[in-house]
Amino acid sequence: ELETAGTTLESLLREAGGGGAVDIVDCTAFVTNSSDVEIERLRDWFYKLTGFVPRSNDACENEIPPGVLTLIRENMEHRKANNEKPSKMGHLPSSFKLRCTAVLNSSVAQGKRELREQIKRRKIGANPEKLPDTRKKVAEVDTKDKDSEIRGLVAGDFVFLAGVSAHQRNASDALDRIESALGLSNTSRMDLMVNCLYFGTDIRGVEDYFKGFYAAFNLAFPPPPSRGEFSELSAPFGCKSCSSTVKCIAAIQS
């Protein structure tokens, strides 16, 4: 299934005039099989598909960082109660669905392609200073919970952030962590946010998201970005007590 999905993504992006999966900067995976083994397989597949990790002990030095991946668990009990079946998305397998963003023919993708070929041909050493700055990682937020790391990358004029788990019903704690991450990384600001998506466990919580969103973006950091809500999903991976996942994209600051 993973090989089929990879081939499909590669073909679609090449047909669109891009360089293939190397152009992918951000993906959200809606997963129906949530076993730890399958999740790790999905992560490994995605990172190898969109980046380049040599099989050596110094992989971190020769690595081309992959795209940003957010995992969302579908609520199979909710599907069964409503007589729903996992749907297919194009030619992708029904055990997971992908929603991806790619930046075609960008300097990011071009740098990755060139570096990938150089590494394969062994024309450069393992010195990380020789690697082009194709991607930037958003600074980690120093918190004590398991979800303290916020991954992100800069591609083109935007900062793509991975999903952040929220404990509070209005998801304001997730927005606070996103604000901190953008500030620490010096990549963007909350008033430059262009889109936020909410993935929640209960449709009754949508009104709470509106309140948290309004306080953050209508009052504190206007103008508000576009937004979307997905409900009746399972709790975020690694946080059974969390009520939602918030995933945002911001414009880079000049």
PDB file of C-alpha atoms in Angstrom, residues 106-245:
ATOM      1  CA  SER A 106      11.126  25.882  -5.787  1.00  0.00           C
ATOM      2  CA  SER A 107      14.641  26.547  -4.562  1.00  0.00           C
ATOM      3  CA  VAL A 108      13.809  24.198  -1.694  1.00  0.00           C
ATOM      4  CA  ALA A 109      13.048  21.303  -3.999  1.00  0.00           C
ATOM      5  CA  GLN A 110      15.915  22.140  -6.364  1.00  0.00           C
ATOM      6  CA  GLY A 111      18.379  22.258  -3.499  1.00  0.00           C
ATOM      7  CA  LYS A 112      17.159  18.899  -2.246  1.00  0.00           C
ATOM      8  CA  ARG A 113      17.439  17.311  -5.673  1.00  0.00           C
ATOM      9  CA  GLU A 114      20.968  18.613  -6.219  1.00  0.00           C
ATOM     10  CA  LEU A 115      22.102  17.589  -2.762  1.00  0.00           C
ATOM     11  CA  ARG A 116      20.566  14.150  -3.131  1.00  0.00           C
ATOM     12  CA  GLU A 117      22.550  13.569  -6.316  1.00  0.00           C
ATOM     13  CA  GLN A 118      25.756  14.888  -4.753  1.00  0.00           C
ATOM     14  CA  ILE A 119      25.421  12.598  -1.783  1.00  0.00           C
ATOM     15  CA  LYS A 120      24.681   9.605  -3.981  1.00  0.00           C
ATOM     16  CA  ARG A 121      27.754  10.335  -6.086  1.00  0.00           C
ATOM     17  CA  ARG A 122      29.866  10.853  -2.939  1.00  0.00           C
ATOM     18  CA  LYS A 123      31.037  14.254  -4.175  1.00  0.00           C
ATOM     19  CA  ILE A 124      30.717  15.896  -0.786  1.00  0.00           C
ATOM     20  CA  GLY A 125      31.720  14.875   2.718  1.00  0.00           C
ATOM     21  CA  ALA A 126      29.660  14.641   5.867  1.00  0.00           C
ATOM     22  CA  ASN A 127      30.310  18.221   6.961  1.00  0.00           C
ATOM     23  CA  PRO A 128      26.851  19.736   7.592  1.00  0.00           C
ATOM     24  CA  GLU A 129      28.189  23.213   6.801  1.00  0.00           C
ATOM     25  CA  LYS A 130      28.447  22.137   3.160  1.00  0.00           C
ATOM     26  CA  LEU A 131      24.764  21.344   2.937  1.00  0.00           C
ATOM     27  CA  PRO A 132      22.543  24.030   1.398  1.00  0.00           C
ATOM     28  CA  ASP A 133      19.972  25.524   3.770  1.00  0.00           C
ATOM     29  CA  THR A 134      16.970  24.040   1.984  1.00  0.00           C
ATOM     30  CA  ARG A 135      14.845  23.752   5.085  1.00  0.00           C
ATOM     31  CA  LYS A 136      14.620  25.383   8.491  1.00  0.00           C
ATOM     32  CA  LYS A 137      13.263  23.675  11.561  1.00  0.00           C
ATOM     33  CA  VAL A 138      10.993  25.685  13.804  1.00  0.00           C
ATOM     34  CA  ALA A 139      12.533  25.994  17.270  1.00  0.00           C
ATOM     35  CA  GLU A 140      11.469  23.492  19.889  1.00  0.00           C
ATOM     36  CA  VAL A 141       9.333  24.796  22.709  1.00  0.00           C
ATOM     37  CA  ASP A 142      10.704  23.977  26.160  1.00  0.00           C
ATOM     38  CA  THR A 143       7.681  22.365  27.817  1.00  0.00           C
ATOM     39  CA  LYS A 144       7.368  19.313  30.032  1.00  0.00           C
ATOM     40  CA  ASP A 145       4.675  17.456  28.140  1.00  0.00           C
ATOM     41  CA  LYS A 146       5.332  14.763  25.556  1.00  0.00           C
ATOM     42  CA  ASP A 147       4.273  17.007  22.688  1.00  0.00           C
ATOM     43  CA  SER A 148       6.860  19.711  23.383  1.00  0.00           C
ATOM     44  CA  GLU A 149       8.512  19.523  19.964  1.00  0.00           C
ATOM     45  CA  ILE A 150       6.847  21.493  17.192  1.00  0.00           C
ATOM     46  CA  ARG A 151       8.228  20.627  13.786  1.00  0.00           C
ATOM     47  CA  GLY A 152       8.011  22.988  10.891  1.00  0.00           C
ATOM     48  CA  LEU A 153       9.806  24.185   7.811  1.00  0.00           C
ATOM     49  CA  VAL A 154      10.094  27.257   5.654  1.00  0.00           C
ATOM     50  CA  ALA A 155       9.298  26.745   1.970  1.00  0.00           C
ATOM     51  CA  GLY A 156       8.758  29.606  -0.410  1.00  0.00           C
ATOM     52  CA  ASP A 157       7.013  32.415   1.477  1.00  0.00           C
ATOM     53  CA  PHE A 158       5.376  30.229   4.108  1.00  0.00           C
ATOM     54  CA  VAL A 159       6.075  28.388   7.355  1.00  0.00           C
ATOM     55  CA  PHE A 160       4.418  24.970   7.461  1.00  0.00           C
ATOM     56  CA  LEU A 161       3.843  23.683  10.991  1.00  0.00           C
ATOM     57  CA  ALA A 162       3.028  20.141  12.038  1.00  0.00           C
ATOM     58  CA  GLY A 163      -0.079  19.574  14.120  1.00  0.00           C
ATOM     59  CA  VAL A 164       0.022  20.534  17.807  1.00  0.00           C
ATOM     60  CA  SER A 165      -2.068  18.618  20.366  1.00  0.00           C
ATOM     61  CA  ALA A 166      -4.400  20.629  22.623  1.00  0.00           C
ATOM     62  CA  HIS A 167      -5.554  19.752  26.129  1.00  0.00           C
ATOM     63  CA  GLN A 168      -7.965  22.648  26.547  1.00  0.00           C
ATOM     64  CA  ARG A 169     -11.346  22.431  24.827  1.00  0.00           C
ATOM     65  CA  ASN A 170     -10.844  25.730  23.018  1.00  0.00           C
ATOM     66  CA  ALA A 171      -7.328  24.681  21.927  1.00  0.00           C
ATOM     67  CA  SER A 172      -5.843  27.927  23.236  1.00  0.00           C
ATOM     68  CA  ASP A 173      -2.903  26.018  24.752  1.00  0.00           C
ATOM     69  CA  ALA A 174      -1.955  24.747  21.286  1.00  0.00           C
ATOM     70  CA  LEU A 175      -2.144  28.276  19.869  1.00  0.00           C
ATOM     71  CA  ASP A 176       0.044  29.531  22.725  1.00  0.00           C
ATOM     72  CA  ARG A 177       2.703  26.942  21.880  1.00  0.00           C
ATOM     73  CA  ILE A 178       2.526  27.828  18.198  1.00  0.00           C
ATOM     74  CA  GLU A 179       3.023  31.480  19.078  1.00  0.00           C
ATOM     75  CA  SER A 180       6.080  30.585  21.178  1.00  0.00           C
ATOM     76  CA  ALA A 181       7.554  28.386  18.455  1.00  0.00           C
ATOM     77  CA  LEU A 182       7.231  31.073  15.786  1.00  0.00           C
ATOM     78  CA  GLY A 183       8.806  33.647  18.089  1.00  0.00           C
ATOM     79  CA  LEU A 184      11.715  31.422  19.134  1.00  0.00           C
ATOM     80  CA  SER A 185      12.465  30.420  15.552  1.00  0.00           C
ATOM     81  CA  ASN A 186      12.166  34.023  14.305  1.00  0.00           C
ATOM     82  CA  THR A 187      10.329  32.760  11.218  1.00  0.00           C
ATOM     83  CA  SER A 188       6.890  34.330  11.503  1.00  0.00           C
ATOM     84  CA  ARG A 189       4.271  35.854  13.826  1.00  0.00           C
ATOM     85  CA  MET A 190       0.706  35.072  14.792  1.00  0.00           C
ATOM     86  CA  ASP A 191      -0.621  38.096  12.889  1.00  0.00           C
ATOM     87  CA  LEU A 192       0.896  36.565   9.729  1.00  0.00           C
ATOM     88  CA  MET A 193      -1.084  33.319  10.044  1.00  0.00           C
ATOM     89  CA  VAL A 194      -2.906  32.404   6.833  1.00  0.00           C
ATOM     90  CA  ASN A 195      -4.697  29.161   7.730  1.00  0.00           C
ATOM     91  CA  CYS A 196      -5.436  26.955  10.759  1.00  0.00           C
ATOM     92  CA  LEU A 197      -7.158  23.563  10.783  1.00  0.00           C
ATOM     93  CA  TYR A 198      -8.734  21.982  13.850  1.00  0.00           C
ATOM     94  CA  PHE A 199      -9.029  18.199  14.153  1.00  0.00           C
ATOM     95  CA  GLY A 200     -11.310  17.421  17.115  1.00  0.00           C
ATOM     96  CA  THR A 201     -12.754  14.413  18.902  1.00  0.00           C
ATOM     97  CA  ASP A 202     -16.257  15.792  19.426  1.00  0.00           C
ATOM     98  CA  ILE A 203     -18.427  17.873  17.119  1.00  0.00           C
ATOM     99  CA  ARG A 204     -19.807  19.609  20.223  1.00  0.00           C
ATOM    100  CA  GLY A 205     -16.359  21.138  20.732  1.00  0.00           C
ATOM    101  CA  VAL A 206     -16.457  23.181  17.514  1.00  0.00           C
ATOM    102  CA  GLU A 207     -18.048  26.135  19.309  1.00  0.00           C
ATOM    103  CA  ASP A 208     -15.172  26.097  21.813  1.00  0.00           C
ATOM    104  CA  TYR A 209     -12.680  26.228  18.914  1.00  0.00           C
ATOM    105  CA  PHE A 210     -14.489  29.319  17.618  1.00  0.00           C
ATOM    106  CA  LYS A 211     -14.037  31.019  20.995  1.00  0.00           C
ATOM    107  CA  GLY A 212     -10.323  30.202  21.230  1.00  0.00           C
ATOM    108  CA  PHE A 213      -9.785  31.206  17.605  1.00  0.00           C
ATOM    109  CA  TYR A 214     -11.648  34.497  18.083  1.00  0.00           C
ATOM    110  CA  ALA A 215      -9.626  35.408  21.176  1.00  0.00           C
ATOM    111  CA  ALA A 216      -6.329  34.645  19.439  1.00  0.00           C
ATOM    112  CA  PHE A 217      -6.851  36.017  15.962  1.00  0.00           C
ATOM    113  CA  ASN A 218      -9.740  38.484  16.069  1.00  0.00           C
ATOM    114  CA  LEU A 219      -8.738  40.168  19.323  1.00  0.00           C
ATOM    115  CA  ALA A 220      -5.030  39.539  20.034  1.00  0.00           C
ATOM    116  CA  PHE A 221      -3.483  39.054  16.575  1.00  0.00           C
ATOM    117  CA  PRO A 222      -5.761  40.343  13.793  1.00  0.00           C
ATOM    118  CA  PRO A 223      -6.521  39.889  10.999  1.00  0.00           C
ATOM    119  CA  PRO A 224      -7.870  36.328  11.426  1.00  0.00           C
ATOM    120  CA  PRO A 225      -6.703  33.649   8.992  1.00  0.00           C
ATOM    121  CA  SER A 226      -8.949  31.179   7.212  1.00  0.00           C
ATOM    122  CA  ARG A 227      -9.823  28.089   9.213  1.00  0.00           C
ATOM    123  CA  GLY A 228     -11.423  24.659   8.957  1.00  0.00           C
ATOM    124  CA  GLU A 229     -12.757  22.089  11.413  1.00  0.00           C
ATOM    125  CA  PHE A 230     -12.783  18.290  11.279  1.00  0.00           C
ATOM    126  CA  SER A 231     -14.676  16.474  14.047  1.00  0.00           C
ATOM    127  CA  GLU A 232     -15.481  12.996  15.388  1.00  0.00           C
ATOM    128  CA  LEU A 233     -11.859  11.880  15.194  1.00  0.00           C
ATOM    129  CA  SER A 234      -9.884   9.894  17.752  1.00  0.00           C
ATOM    130  CA  ALA A 235      -7.608  11.526  20.312  1.00  0.00           C
ATOM    131  CA  PRO A 236      -4.214  12.680  18.978  1.00  0.00           C
ATOM    132  CA  PHE A 237      -1.382  10.152  18.900  1.00  0.00           C
ATOM    133  CA  GLY A 238       0.518  10.077  22.166  1.00  0.00           C
ATOM    134  CA  CYS A 239      -2.062  12.147  24.048  1.00  0.00           C
ATOM    135  CA  LYS A 240      -5.264  10.299  24.944  1.00  0.00           C
ATOM    136  CA  SER A 241      -6.380  13.172  27.179  1.00  0.00           C
ATOM    137  CA  CYS A 242      -6.098  15.752  24.380  1.00  0.00           C
ATOM    138  CA  SER A 243      -9.252  17.017  22.724  1.00  0.00           C
ATOM    139  CA  SER A 244      -7.877  18.200  19.381  1.00  0.00           C
ATOM    140  CA  THR A 245      -4.961  18.848  17.069  1.00  0.00           C
TER     141      THR A 245
END
